[in-house]
């Protein structure tokens, strides 16, 4: 019997692991699959609702790490995860994406001689000021299986001299979840609840430190959103980090009261909002991919993206942090000038299947 432990920690991990878990369940007689949740994200609406929506079982291990500085968070995860590995001695761990839980668990497993599969390997923003970029590079460097979502990932790993025997171009498990829950997403009632009409609102998500951690950048954002609210309904589900800073700088009251502020929204309802919006404005990584898959207009308020395929062939536009430019582009899109897009290769709902096939062949 092969034992595999998958690690999840933060919101964008859950929809990437769910399809892998479902696929592994088909091989129950050969593989014992456990899930370890580090607790990096712990709020009901940042974590539990995703387990429910994505039909993930209660995690076998919950480490309860919570928030902290990068060192505190990473170190606490390492200490607790090592105990899990000592007890379980798995053949392999699966880590996804680029969050602190990803690198923390990878580092522990590697030093214990346990194999690591990194799902969403090879992505690079080439911006070492992003904690995620550090996490990506280090995780890839010591992982044994590198599962890649797009061509740039293959190119980056090749340029870094990674042995191509470790690299597998499999597609995107985040898109597997979108495909799997298509029907449920179309049945969501969230548009009615928020009194929204299809294509008649703009959806905003912002949580990157570069956008929300200083008073001055937040002030500019508020001005930008207020300007947009004159043109369209705006829905803004607020990430806890953004909320905390808006409160800290006393800026919530400056926001145009017509902007619909909500708590973070669960997977199914959020995807329904994405699917039906005229435009998404975001600084998230995953949402750039989900909009490209759905053919939804996306404006990304960042200077770099580690997912260039979404700009090259998808509906994403990378605008940078100059909000006057962002405003112009948003208004241009809202007046009907849409960017045409195509779906990237292998984003077809079958990525978990490909990953599990590789793992079944590879692990003795
Ligand atoms: C983390 C990831 C980021 C990912 C994002 C998605 C890292 C380095 N960053 O950023 O890549 O895009 O998740 O959401 O791993 N908080 C709560 N409740 C929660 C979680 C967080 O209140 O359930 C608050 C805390 O004040 C915390 C802050 O949000 O300090 C930030 O959380 P943290 O996990 O450190 O980073 P994120 O900004 O969420």
JSON list of C-alpha atoms in Angstrom, two decimals, residues 12 16 98 120 123-134 136 150 205-212 221 224 280-289 298-308 310-311 316-323 325-326 329-330:
[
{"chain": "A", "resi": 12, "resn": "UNK", "atom": "CA", "xyz": [-6.13, 28.77, -3.21]},
{"chain": "A", "resi": 16, "resn": "UNK", "atom": "CA", "xyz": [-6.25, 22.33, -6.52]},
{"chain": "A", "resi": 98, "resn": "UNK", "atom": "CA", "xyz": [3.20, 28.79, -3.77]},
{"chain": "A", "resi": 120, "resn": "UNK", "atom": "CA", "xyz": [1.72, 23.97, -10.35]},
{"chain": "A", "resi": 123, "resn": "UNK", "atom": "CA", "xyz": [5.62, 29.33, -12.66]},
{"chain": "A", "resi": 124, "resn": "UNK", "atom": "CA", "xyz": [7.79, 32.41, -12.22]},
{"chain": "A", "resi": 125, "resn": "UNK", "atom": "CA", "xyz": [6.95, 36.09, -11.81]},
{"chain": "A", "resi": 126, "resn": "UNK", "atom": "CA", "xyz": [10.68, 36.96, -11.69]},
{"chain": "A", "resi": 127, "resn": "UNK", "atom": "CA", "xyz": [9.83, 39.30, -8.83]},
{"chain": "A", "resi": 128, "resn": "UNK", "atom": "CA", "xyz": [11.76, 38.21, -5.76]},
{"chain": "A", "resi": 129, "resn": "UNK", "atom": "CA", "xyz": [9.88, 40.71, -3.63]},
{"chain": "A", "resi": 130, "resn": "UNK", "atom": "CA", "xyz": [6.89, 38.39, -3.77]},
{"chain": "A", "resi": 131, "resn": "UNK", "atom": "CA", "xyz": [7.06, 35.81, -0.99]},
{"chain": "A", "resi": 132, "resn": "UNK", "atom": "CA", "xyz": [5.32, 33.40, -3.37]},
{"chain": "A", "resi": 133, "resn": "UNK", "atom": "CA", "xyz": [8.19, 33.64, -5.89]},
{"chain": "A", "resi": 134, "resn": "UNK", "atom": "CA", "xyz": [10.66, 32.55, -3.22]},
{"chain": "A", "resi": 136, "resn": "UNK", "atom": "CA", "xyz": [7.97, 28.59, -5.89]},
{"chain": "A", "resi": 150, "resn": "UNK", "atom": "CA", "xyz": [1.45, 25.94, -18.87]},
{"chain": "A", "resi": 205, "resn": "UNK", "atom": "CA", "xyz": [-10.64, 40.95, -5.36]},
{"chain": "A", "resi": 206, "resn": "UNK", "atom": "CA", "xyz": [-7.48, 42.47, -3.91]},
{"chain": "A", "resi": 207, "resn": "UNK", "atom": "CA", "xyz": [-5.18, 41.12, -1.23]},
{"chain": "A", "resi": 208, "resn": "UNK", "atom": "CA", "xyz": [-1.54, 41.36, -2.40]},
{"chain": "A", "resi": 209, "resn": "UNK", "atom": "CA", "xyz": [0.77, 43.24, -0.03]},
{"chain": "A", "resi": 210, "resn": "UNK", "atom": "CA", "xyz": [1.81, 45.50, -2.96]},
{"chain": "A", "resi": 211, "resn": "UNK", "atom": "CA", "xyz": [-1.79, 46.73, -3.27]},
{"chain": "A", "resi": 212, "resn": "UNK", "atom": "CA", "xyz": [-3.21, 46.65, 0.22]},
{"chain": "A", "resi": 221, "resn": "UNK", "atom": "CA", "xyz": [-7.43, 51.92, -4.72]},
{"chain": "A", "resi": 224, "resn": "UNK", "atom": "CA", "xyz": [-10.23, 53.99, -8.29]},
{"chain": "A", "resi": 280, "resn": "UNK", "atom": "CA", "xyz": [-12.95, 41.01, -12.89]},
{"chain": "A", "resi": 281, "resn": "UNK", "atom": "CA", "xyz": [-10.38, 43.29, -11.34]},
{"chain": "A", "resi": 282, "resn": "UNK", "atom": "CA", "xyz": [-7.90, 41.31, -9.30]},
{"chain": "A", "resi": 283, "resn": "UNK", "atom": "CA", "xyz": [-4.37, 40.77, -8.03]},
{"chain": "A", "resi": 284, "resn": "UNK", "atom": "CA", "xyz": [-4.89, 37.06, -7.41]},
{"chain": "A", "resi": 285, "resn": "UNK", "atom": "CA", "xyz": [-2.98, 34.36, -9.27]},
{"chain": "A", "resi": 286, "resn": "UNK", "atom": "CA", "xyz": [-5.68, 31.73, -9.64]},
{"chain": "A", "resi": 287, "resn": "UNK", "atom": "CA", "xyz": [-8.42, 34.12, -10.73]},
{"chain": "A", "resi": 288, "resn": "UNK", "atom": "CA", "xyz": [-6.34, 35.08, -13.76]},
{"chain": "A", "resi": 289, "resn": "UNK", "atom": "CA", "xyz": [-6.56, 31.42, -14.78]},
{"chain": "A", "resi": 298, "resn": "UNK", "atom": "CA", "xyz": [-9.86, 40.16, -16.36]},
{"chain": "A", "resi": 299, "resn": "UNK", "atom": "CA", "xyz": [-7.74, 43.15, -15.43]},
{"chain": "A", "resi": 300, "resn": "UNK", "atom": "CA", "xyz": [-4.83, 42.33, -13.17]},
{"chain": "A", "resi": 301, "resn": "UNK", "atom": "CA", "xyz": [-3.45, 45.05, -10.94]},
{"chain": "A", "resi": 302, "resn": "UNK", "atom": "CA", "xyz": [0.10, 43.77, -10.76]},
{"chain": "A", "resi": 303, "resn": "UNK", "atom": "CA", "xyz": [3.34, 44.54, -12.58]},
{"chain": "A", "resi": 304, "resn": "UNK", "atom": "CA", "xyz": [4.16, 40.89, -13.23]},
{"chain": "A", "resi": 305, "resn": "UNK", "atom": "CA", "xyz": [2.34, 37.62, -13.64]},
{"chain": "A", "resi": 306, "resn": "UNK", "atom": "CA", "xyz": [3.67, 34.11, -13.12]},
{"chain": "A", "resi": 307, "resn": "UNK", "atom": "CA", "xyz": [0.85, 32.92, -15.40]},
{"chain": "A", "resi": 308, "resn": "UNK", "atom": "CA", "xyz": [1.78, 34.60, -18.71]},
{"chain": "A", "resi": 310, "resn": "UNK", "atom": "CA", "xyz": [-3.46, 34.09, -19.44]},
{"chain": "A", "resi": 311, "resn": "UNK", "atom": "CA", "xyz": [-2.15, 37.29, -21.06]},
{"chain": "A", "resi": 316, "resn": "UNK", "atom": "CA", "xyz": [-6.26, 38.67, -18.92]},
{"chain": "A", "resi": 317, "resn": "UNK", "atom": "CA", "xyz": [-4.68, 42.13, -19.19]},
{"chain": "A", "resi": 318, "resn": "UNK", "atom": "CA", "xyz": [-1.76, 42.93, -16.95]},
{"chain": "A", "resi": 319, "resn": "UNK", "atom": "CA", "xyz": [-2.07, 46.62, -16.15]},
{"chain": "A", "resi": 320, "resn": "UNK", "atom": "CA", "xyz": [0.48, 47.33, -13.43]},
{"chain": "A", "resi": 321, "resn": "UNK", "atom": "CA", "xyz": [-0.17, 49.54, -10.45]},
{"chain": "A", "resi": 322, "resn": "UNK", "atom": "CA", "xyz": [-0.98, 52.78, -12.25]},
{"chain": "A", "resi": 323, "resn": "UNK", "atom": "CA", "xyz": [-4.62, 53.19, -11.49]},
{"chain": "A", "resi": 325, "resn": "UNK", "atom": "CA", "xyz": [-4.32, 53.42, -16.72]},
{"chain": "A", "resi": 326, "resn": "UNK", "atom": "CA", "xyz": [-6.38, 50.74, -15.02]},
{"chain": "A", "resi": 329, "resn": "UNK", "atom": "CA", "xyz": [-8.78, 50.04, -19.54]},
{"chain": "A", "resi": 330, "resn": "UNK", "atom": "CA", "xyz": [-11.73, 49.11, -17.33]}
]
